[in-house]
XYZ file of C-alpha atoms in Angstrom:
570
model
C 36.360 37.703 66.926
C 35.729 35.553 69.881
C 33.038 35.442 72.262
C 32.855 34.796 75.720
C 29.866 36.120 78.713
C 28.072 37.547 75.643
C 30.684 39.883 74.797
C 33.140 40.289 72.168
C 36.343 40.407 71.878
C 38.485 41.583 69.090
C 41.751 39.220 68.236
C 43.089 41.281 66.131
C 44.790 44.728 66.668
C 45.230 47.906 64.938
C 44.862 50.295 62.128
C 44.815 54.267 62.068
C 42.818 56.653 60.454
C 43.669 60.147 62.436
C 44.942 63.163 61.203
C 48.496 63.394 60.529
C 49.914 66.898 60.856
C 52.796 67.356 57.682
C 55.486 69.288 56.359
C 56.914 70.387 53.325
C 59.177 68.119 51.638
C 62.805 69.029 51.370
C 64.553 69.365 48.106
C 67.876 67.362 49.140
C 67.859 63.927 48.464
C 70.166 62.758 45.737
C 69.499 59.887 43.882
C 66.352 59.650 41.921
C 63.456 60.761 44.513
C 63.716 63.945 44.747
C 60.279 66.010 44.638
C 60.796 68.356 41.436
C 58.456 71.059 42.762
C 55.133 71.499 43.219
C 55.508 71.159 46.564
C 54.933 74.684 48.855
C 58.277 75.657 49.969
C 60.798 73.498 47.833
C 63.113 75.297 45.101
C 62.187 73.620 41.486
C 64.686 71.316 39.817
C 63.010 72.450 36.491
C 59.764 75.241 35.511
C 56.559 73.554 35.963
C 53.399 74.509 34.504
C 50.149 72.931 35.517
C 47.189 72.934 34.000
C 43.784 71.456 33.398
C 40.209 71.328 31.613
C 38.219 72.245 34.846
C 38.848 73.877 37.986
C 42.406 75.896 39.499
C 44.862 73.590 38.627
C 47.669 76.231 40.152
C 46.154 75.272 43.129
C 47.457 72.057 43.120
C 50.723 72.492 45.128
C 51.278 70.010 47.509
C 50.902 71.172 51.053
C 49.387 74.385 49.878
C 46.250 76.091 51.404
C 43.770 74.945 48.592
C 43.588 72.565 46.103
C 42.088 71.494 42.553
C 38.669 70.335 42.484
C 36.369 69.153 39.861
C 32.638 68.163 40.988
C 32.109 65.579 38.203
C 34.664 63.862 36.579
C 33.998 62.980 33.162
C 36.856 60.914 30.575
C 38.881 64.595 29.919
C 39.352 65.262 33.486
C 42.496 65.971 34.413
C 45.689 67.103 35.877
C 48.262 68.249 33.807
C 51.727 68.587 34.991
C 54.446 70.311 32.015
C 57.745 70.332 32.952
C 60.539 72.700 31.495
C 62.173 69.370 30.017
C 61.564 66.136 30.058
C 62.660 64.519 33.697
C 62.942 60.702 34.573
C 59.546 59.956 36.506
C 60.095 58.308 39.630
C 56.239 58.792 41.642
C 54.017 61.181 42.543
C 52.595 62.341 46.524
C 49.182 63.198 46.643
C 46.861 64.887 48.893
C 43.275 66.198 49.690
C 41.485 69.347 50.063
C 43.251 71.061 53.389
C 39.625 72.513 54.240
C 37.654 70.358 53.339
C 36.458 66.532 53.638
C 37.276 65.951 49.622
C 39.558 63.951 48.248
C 40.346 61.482 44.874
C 40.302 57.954 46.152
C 42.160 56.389 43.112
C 43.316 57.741 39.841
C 45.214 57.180 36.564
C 48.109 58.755 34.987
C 49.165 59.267 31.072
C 52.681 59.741 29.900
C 54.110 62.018 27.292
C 57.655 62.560 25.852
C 56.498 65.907 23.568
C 52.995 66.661 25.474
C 51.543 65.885 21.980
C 51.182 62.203 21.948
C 50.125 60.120 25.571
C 50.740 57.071 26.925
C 48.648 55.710 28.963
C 48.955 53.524 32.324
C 46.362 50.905 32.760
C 47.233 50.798 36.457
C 44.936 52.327 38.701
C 46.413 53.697 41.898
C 44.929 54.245 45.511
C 44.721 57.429 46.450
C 44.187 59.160 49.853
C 42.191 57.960 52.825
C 41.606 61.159 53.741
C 42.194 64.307 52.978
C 45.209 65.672 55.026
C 47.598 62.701 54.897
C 50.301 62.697 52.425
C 50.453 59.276 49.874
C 53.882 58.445 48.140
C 53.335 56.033 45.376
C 56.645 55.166 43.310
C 56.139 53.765 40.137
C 57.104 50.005 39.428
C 57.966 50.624 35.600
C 59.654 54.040 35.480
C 59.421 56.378 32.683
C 61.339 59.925 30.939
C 57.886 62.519 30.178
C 57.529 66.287 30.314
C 54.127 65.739 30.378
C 52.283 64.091 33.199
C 48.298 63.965 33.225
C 46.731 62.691 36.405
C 42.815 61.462 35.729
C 40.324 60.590 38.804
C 38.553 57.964 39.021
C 36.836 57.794 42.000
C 36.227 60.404 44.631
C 35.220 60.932 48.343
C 33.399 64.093 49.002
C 31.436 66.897 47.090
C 34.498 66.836 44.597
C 37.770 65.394 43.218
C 40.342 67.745 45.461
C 43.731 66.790 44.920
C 47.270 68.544 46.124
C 50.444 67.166 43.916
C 54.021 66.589 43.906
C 55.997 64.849 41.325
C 58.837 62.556 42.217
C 61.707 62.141 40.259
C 65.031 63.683 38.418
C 67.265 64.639 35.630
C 67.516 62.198 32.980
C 71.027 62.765 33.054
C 71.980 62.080 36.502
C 71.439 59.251 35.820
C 74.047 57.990 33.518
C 76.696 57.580 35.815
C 78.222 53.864 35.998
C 76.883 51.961 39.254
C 78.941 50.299 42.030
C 78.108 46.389 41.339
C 78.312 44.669 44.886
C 78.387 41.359 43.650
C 79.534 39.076 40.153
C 78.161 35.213 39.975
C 78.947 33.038 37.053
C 76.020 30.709 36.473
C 75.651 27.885 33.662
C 76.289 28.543 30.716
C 78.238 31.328 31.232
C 75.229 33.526 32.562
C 76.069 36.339 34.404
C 74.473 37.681 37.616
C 74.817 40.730 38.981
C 73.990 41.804 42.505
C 73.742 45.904 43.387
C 74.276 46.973 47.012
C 70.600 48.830 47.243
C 68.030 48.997 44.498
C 68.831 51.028 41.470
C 67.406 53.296 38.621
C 69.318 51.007 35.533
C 69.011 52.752 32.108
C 71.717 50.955 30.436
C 74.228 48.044 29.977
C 78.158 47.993 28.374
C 79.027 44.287 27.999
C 82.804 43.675 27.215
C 83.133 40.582 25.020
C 87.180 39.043 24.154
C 86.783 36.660 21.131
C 88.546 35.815 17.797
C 84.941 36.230 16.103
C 83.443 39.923 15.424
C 80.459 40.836 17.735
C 76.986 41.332 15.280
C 73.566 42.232 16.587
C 73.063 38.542 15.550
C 74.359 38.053 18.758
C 71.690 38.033 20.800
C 70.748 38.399 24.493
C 68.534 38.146 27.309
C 68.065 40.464 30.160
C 66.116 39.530 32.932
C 66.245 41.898 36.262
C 64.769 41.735 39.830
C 63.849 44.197 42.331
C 63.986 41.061 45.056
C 66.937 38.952 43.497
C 64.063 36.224 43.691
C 61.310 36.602 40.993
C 62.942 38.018 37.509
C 61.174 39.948 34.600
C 62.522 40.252 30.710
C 63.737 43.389 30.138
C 61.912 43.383 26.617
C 60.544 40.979 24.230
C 62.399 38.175 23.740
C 65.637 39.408 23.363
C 67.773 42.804 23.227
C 69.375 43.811 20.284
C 72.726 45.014 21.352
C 74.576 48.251 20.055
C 77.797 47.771 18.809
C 79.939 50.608 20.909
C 83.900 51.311 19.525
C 86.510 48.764 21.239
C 88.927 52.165 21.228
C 92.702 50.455 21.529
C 92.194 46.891 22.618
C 91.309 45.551 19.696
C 90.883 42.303 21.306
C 87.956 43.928 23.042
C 84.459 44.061 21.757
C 81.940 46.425 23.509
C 78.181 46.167 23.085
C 75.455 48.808 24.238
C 72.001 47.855 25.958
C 69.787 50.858 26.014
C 67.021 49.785 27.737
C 63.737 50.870 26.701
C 62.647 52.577 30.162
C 64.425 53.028 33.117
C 63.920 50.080 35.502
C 64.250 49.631 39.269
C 65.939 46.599 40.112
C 68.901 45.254 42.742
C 69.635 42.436 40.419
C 69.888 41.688 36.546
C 70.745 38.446 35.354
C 72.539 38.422 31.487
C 72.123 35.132 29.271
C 75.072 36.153 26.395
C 73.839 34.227 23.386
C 75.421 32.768 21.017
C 79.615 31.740 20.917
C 80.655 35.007 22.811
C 80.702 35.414 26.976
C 81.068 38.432 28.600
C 84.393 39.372 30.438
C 83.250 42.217 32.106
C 79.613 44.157 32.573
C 79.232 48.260 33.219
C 75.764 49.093 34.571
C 74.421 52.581 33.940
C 71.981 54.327 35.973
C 71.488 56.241 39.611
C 70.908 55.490 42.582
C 66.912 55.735 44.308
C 67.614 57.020 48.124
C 69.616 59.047 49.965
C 70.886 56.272 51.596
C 73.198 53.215 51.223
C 72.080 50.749 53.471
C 72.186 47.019 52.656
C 69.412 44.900 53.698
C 71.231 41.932 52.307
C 73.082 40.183 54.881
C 72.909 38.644 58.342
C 74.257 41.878 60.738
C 71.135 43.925 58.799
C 68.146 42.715 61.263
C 66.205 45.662 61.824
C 67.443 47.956 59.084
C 65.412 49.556 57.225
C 66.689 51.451 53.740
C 63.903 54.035 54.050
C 63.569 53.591 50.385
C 61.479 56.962 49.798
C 65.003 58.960 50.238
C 62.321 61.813 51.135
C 62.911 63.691 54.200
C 59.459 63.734 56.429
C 60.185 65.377 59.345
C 57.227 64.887 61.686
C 53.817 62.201 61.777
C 51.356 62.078 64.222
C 49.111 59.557 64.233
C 48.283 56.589 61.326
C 49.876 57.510 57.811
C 50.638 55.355 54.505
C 53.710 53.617 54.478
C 56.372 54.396 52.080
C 57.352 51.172 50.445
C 60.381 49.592 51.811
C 60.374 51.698 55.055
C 59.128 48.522 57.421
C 60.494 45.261 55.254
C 59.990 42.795 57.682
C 56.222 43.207 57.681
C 54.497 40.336 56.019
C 50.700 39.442 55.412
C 49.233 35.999 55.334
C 47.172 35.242 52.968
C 44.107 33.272 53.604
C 43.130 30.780 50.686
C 39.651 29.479 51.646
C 36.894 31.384 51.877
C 36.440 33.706 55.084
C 33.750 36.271 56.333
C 36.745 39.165 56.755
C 38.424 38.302 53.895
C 34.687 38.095 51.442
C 33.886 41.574 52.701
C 37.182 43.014 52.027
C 38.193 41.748 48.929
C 41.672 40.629 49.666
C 43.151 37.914 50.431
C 45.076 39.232 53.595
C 43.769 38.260 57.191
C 46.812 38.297 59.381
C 49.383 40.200 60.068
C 53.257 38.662 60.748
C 56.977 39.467 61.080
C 59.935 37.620 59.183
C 62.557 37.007 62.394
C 64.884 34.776 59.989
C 64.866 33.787 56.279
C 62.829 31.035 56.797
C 60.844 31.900 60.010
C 58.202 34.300 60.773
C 56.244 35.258 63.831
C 52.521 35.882 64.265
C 49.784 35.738 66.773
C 48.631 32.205 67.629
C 45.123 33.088 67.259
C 45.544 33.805 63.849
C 45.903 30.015 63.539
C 43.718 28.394 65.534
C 40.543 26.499 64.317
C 39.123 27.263 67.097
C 38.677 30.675 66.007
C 37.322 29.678 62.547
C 37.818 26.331 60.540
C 40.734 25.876 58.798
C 43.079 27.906 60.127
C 45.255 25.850 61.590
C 46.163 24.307 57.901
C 49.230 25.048 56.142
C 48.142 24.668 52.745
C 45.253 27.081 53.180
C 48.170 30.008 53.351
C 50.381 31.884 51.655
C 52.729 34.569 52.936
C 53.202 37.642 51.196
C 56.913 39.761 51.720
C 57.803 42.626 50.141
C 53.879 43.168 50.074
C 52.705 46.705 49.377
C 49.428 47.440 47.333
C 47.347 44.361 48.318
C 45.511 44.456 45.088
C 48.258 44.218 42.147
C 51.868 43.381 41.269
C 54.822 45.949 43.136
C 57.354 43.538 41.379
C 58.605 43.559 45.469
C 56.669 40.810 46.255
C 58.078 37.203 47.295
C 54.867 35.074 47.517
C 56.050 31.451 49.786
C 54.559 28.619 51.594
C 54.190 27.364 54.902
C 55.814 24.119 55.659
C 55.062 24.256 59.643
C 52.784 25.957 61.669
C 53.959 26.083 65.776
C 51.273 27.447 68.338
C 52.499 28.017 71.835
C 51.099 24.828 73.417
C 49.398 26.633 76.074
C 47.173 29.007 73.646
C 43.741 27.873 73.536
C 40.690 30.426 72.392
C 37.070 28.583 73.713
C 37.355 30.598 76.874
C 39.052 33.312 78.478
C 41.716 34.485 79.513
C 43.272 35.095 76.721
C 47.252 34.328 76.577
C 50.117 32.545 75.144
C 49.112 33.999 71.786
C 52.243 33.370 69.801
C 53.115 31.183 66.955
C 56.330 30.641 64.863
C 55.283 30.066 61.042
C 58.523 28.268 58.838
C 58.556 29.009 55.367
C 59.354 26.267 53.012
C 61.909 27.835 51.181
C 64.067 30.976 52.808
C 63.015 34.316 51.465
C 65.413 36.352 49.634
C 66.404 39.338 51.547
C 66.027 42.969 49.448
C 65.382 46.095 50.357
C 61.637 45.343 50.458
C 62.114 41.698 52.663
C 64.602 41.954 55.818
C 64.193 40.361 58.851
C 63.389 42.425 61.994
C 65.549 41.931 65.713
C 63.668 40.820 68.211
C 63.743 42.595 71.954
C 65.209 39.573 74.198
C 65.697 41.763 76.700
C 63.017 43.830 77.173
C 64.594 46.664 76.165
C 61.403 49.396 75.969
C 59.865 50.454 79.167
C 57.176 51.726 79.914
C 56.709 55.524 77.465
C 58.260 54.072 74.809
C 57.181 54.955 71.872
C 57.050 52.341 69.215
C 55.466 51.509 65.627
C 52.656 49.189 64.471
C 51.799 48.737 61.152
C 49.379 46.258 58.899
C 46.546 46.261 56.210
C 44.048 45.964 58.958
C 40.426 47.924 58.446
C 40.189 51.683 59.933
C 36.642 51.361 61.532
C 34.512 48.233 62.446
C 32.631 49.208 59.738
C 35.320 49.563 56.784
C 36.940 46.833 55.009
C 40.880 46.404 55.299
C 43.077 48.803 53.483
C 44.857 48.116 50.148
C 47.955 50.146 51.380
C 49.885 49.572 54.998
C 49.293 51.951 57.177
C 51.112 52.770 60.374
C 51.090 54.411 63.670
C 53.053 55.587 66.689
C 51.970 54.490 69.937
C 53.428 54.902 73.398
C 53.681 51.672 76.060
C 50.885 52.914 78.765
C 51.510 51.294 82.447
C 50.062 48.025 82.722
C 48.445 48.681 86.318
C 46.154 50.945 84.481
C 45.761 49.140 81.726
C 44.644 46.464 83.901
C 42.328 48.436 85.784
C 40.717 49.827 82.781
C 39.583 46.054 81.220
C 38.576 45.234 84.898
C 35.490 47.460 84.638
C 33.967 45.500 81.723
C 31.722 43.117 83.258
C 32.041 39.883 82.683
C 35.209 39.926 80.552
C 38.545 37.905 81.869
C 41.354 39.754 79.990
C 44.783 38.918 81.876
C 47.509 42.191 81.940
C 50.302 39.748 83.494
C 54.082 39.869 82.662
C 53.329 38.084 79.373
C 51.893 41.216 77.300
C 51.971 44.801 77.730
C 49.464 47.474 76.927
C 49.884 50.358 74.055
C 47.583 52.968 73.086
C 47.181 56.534 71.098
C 47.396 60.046 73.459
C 45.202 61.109 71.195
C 42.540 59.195 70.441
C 41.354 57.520 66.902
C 43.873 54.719 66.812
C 42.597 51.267 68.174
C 42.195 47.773 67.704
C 40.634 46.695 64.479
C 40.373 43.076 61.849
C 42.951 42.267 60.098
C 46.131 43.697 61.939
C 46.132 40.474 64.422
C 49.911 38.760 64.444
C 51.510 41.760 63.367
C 54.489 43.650 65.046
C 54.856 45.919 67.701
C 58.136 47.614 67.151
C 60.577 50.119 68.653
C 63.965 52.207 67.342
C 67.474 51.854 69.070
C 70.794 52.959 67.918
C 69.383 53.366 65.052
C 68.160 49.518 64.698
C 64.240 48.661 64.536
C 63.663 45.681 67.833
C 60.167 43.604 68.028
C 58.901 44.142 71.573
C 55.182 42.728 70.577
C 52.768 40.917 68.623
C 49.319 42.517 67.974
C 47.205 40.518 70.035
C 43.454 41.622 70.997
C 41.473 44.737 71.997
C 38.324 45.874 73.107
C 36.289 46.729 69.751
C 37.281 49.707 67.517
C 38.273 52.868 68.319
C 37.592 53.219 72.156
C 40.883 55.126 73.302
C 39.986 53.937 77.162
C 40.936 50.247 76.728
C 44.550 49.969 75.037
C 45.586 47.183 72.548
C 47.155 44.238 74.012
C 50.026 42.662 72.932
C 52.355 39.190 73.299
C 55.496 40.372 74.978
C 58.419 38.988 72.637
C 60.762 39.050 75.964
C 58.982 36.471 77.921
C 58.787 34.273 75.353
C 62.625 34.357 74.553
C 63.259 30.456 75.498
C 60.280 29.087 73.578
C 61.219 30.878 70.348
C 64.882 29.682 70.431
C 63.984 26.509 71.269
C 61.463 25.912 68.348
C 63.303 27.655 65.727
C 66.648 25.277 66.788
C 64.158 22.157 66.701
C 62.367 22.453 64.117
């Protein structure tokens, strides 16, 4: 926050928490997120029975009219969720009461094969903000249940009111062999294997060609990736191969890798073992989404996979963001210690965009030690892609540093007005683009006029008086004429804010969306032919919440030269 004439001015823009009006989910996307039907409206994939210690659990129906509550949660409070059979688990949507201000504010969940014997996750999970808008959490490590028990932890409210669906499918859908969109031989006759779009992978057949008789001796190692960057063992130390039948070639050995769990990942990585190498690999699984789009190449700026593959057919106002939908959104870590950042919890302070592998774009403010000491170091950062839950591990994540750090040279924050707030961060090392890390196109042009209706989104706080959010949110907001917007800052006394041809002006039509910490840097963006364009960068705003003076931001247009000409020089 900077000061100038004894008021205050916040440099850092936007986060949502209005009501978002929803719909019921439609059963029809194939793959492996498809809602198996609790939700009001939606044909079952399989008989569901819910239960629970305390309170209506039939209530529980996502986008119903009520919901369950429990007033005091206790260590056997719960949801329970029986299905017909067991069903792969993919995630779970949650909700609050629909009449009332309740709502569970993070939770647990326990596993079960034969509803006898549970499995628990040590995870705990976020829950809603409040208690209309719809949360989609997908689950990192997947698993096959009938049984699905949901515990509270924490609530908001005169009771724990939650609304359910269950994300997932048939076990058996997905057993179908998977396109593979790319072979590499590494040393030592490694294999790795690239897939199109993340995957559900419940198996591996490895063909081996030998003089020598494959054992179980034989041992691998399976490491996969849901960023093609960071890697995880698939179990222990090794995987015991099955020995499968070679059928006619007898030359041909065959070996089965069950893998413990299904497991989400858009690249595995084999390390054979022993004398043998693999000739040729068959991955088994499904796909996630409904959709096929690659995020991995050049011509994919602005493409989004819209990982949920859940239909969601209208939003008004701030909601959670399904992970994956906005992959070019980034947050920069702060390192040293920092008044936001102390009363939040989290390390995030900034907002950012990645515009190429190895560049990203943020407000200039956001690095200036003018505005607080140490800012302007790289060392004290880190920048976070793939980012979702701010608090723990997605497996998404690609954590990188900053070699270079390039203000405009004009910016300057000891007095007003306010402008050139733009600054081009290089990574030291390019990111790896997945479905959860893509860059975003940038409007060169200036492309969105005035009533456009674009997207912001961040980890910012909701209220002056809230800390920043674990989970993104977003919001859509509408380019308001700049003559009024002007106009509007002109009756604050005493406060030189500039509405010239290098920013524009955005706001809600509704109220409840505004400037807030932690959202500074982050991107203003808008849809066209079907291709997401960055026409801003968050800038500043007048406090929190006060729908007459609209967020400003850094028009990406007029600064077309200066970003060409530092990313080709630098």
């Amino acid at each position: 926050m900077v000061m100038a004439n004894g008021r205050a001015v916040c440099l850092l823009i936007v986060l949502f928490c209005e009501s978002v009006i929803s719909f019921p989910t439609e059963n029809k996307a194939p793959g492996c997120h498809s809602p198996l039907g609790l939700s009001v409206n939606v044909e079952p994939l399989v008989d569901i029975e819910l239960s629970a210690p305390d309170g209506d659990a039939t209530a529980a129906r996502l986008h119903g009219d009520s919901a369950w509550r429990v007033e005091n949660i206790t260590d056997n409070t719960y949801l329970q969720v029986t299905l017909e059979k067991p069903m792969l688990i993919a995630g779970v949507q949650s909700q609050g009461d629909p009449n009332l201000d309740d709502w569970i504010i993070s939770f647990k969940f326990d596993f079960s094969f034969d509803c006898e014997t549970f499995t628990s996750n040590d995870r705990t999970y976020w829950g809603n903000l409040d208690h209309e808008t719809t949360l989609t959490h997908f689950f990192h490590n997947m698993t096959v249940a009938r049984c699905l028990r949901i515990r509270p932890v924490a609530f908001q409210g005169s009771a724990a009111a939650l609304r359910l669906e269950v994300i997932g499918c048939d076990i058996d859908r997905c057993r179908k062999e998977l396109s593979i969109y790319e072979k590499e031989s590494l040393a030592d006759g490694d294999q790795l294997l690239k897939f199109f779009s993340e995957k559900v992978l419940t198996s591996l057949q490895i063909s081996y060609i030998g003089n020598g008789t494959v054992t179980a001796d034989n041992k691998l190692m399976v490491f996969y990736s849901r960023t093609c960057a960071n890697f995880e063992k698939l179990t222990g130390e090794s995987v015991n191969p099955v020995i499968k039948d070679p059928g006619d070639n007898s030359h041909e050995q065959v070996i089965e890798i069950e893998f413990p769990g299904p497991v989400r990942a858009q690249c595995v990585q084999i390390l054979p073992g022993g004398e043998f190498q693999p000739v040729n690999v068959k991955a088994i699984g499904c796909d996630t989404s409904s959709t096929e789009k690659s995020t991995t190449n050049a011509n994919t700026c602005g493409k989004s996979r819209n990982t949920s593959g859940l239909r969601r057919k209208r939003v008004v106002g701030g909601a959670p963001v399904i992970h994956g939908d906005w992959p070019w959104v980034l947050s920069f870590h702060f390192l040293r210690q920092h008044n936001y950042t102390d009363r939040s919890g989290l390390r995030h302070l900034c907002g950012g965009s990645l515009i190429h592998p190895q560049w990203a774009i943020s407000a200039a403010h956001c690095f200036s030690n003018d505005v607080y000491e140490g800012l302007d170091v790289t060392d004290n950062w880190r920048v976070a892609l793939g980012e979702n839950d701010q608090t723990t591990n997605d497996g998404t994540e690609q954590i990188l540093e900053i070699e270079k750090i390039i203000k405009h040279e004009r910016a300057q924050f000891k007095e007003f007005p306010l402008l050139y707030d733009i600054a081009l961060i290089k990574l030291k090392q390019p990111a790896a683009l997945s479905d959860y890390v893509n860059v975003i196109c940038l409007d060169t042009k200036g492309e969105f006029p005035e009533g456009s209706r674009c997207t912001v989104a961040g980890w910012g706080q909701d209220t002056m008086e809230t800390p920043g959010t674990k989970l993104p949110f977003k919001a859509i907001l509408p380019i308001v004429n700049s003559t009024e917007c002007r106009e509007q800052y002109d009756t604050l006394p005493g406060l030189d804010v500039r509405i010239d041809d290098s920013v524009f002006c955005a706001a809600s039509e509704t109220g409840g969306r505004d400037a807030c910490w932690g959202d500074s840097g982050g991107p203003f963006f808008c849809e066209k032919d079907d291709r997401w364009y960055q026409v801003g960068i968050v800038s500043i705003g007048y406090l929190c919440g006060n729908n007459a003076f609209p967020g400003i931001y850094t028009r990406i247009s007029h600064y077309k030269d200066w970003i060409e000409d530092k990313m080709a020089n630098n």
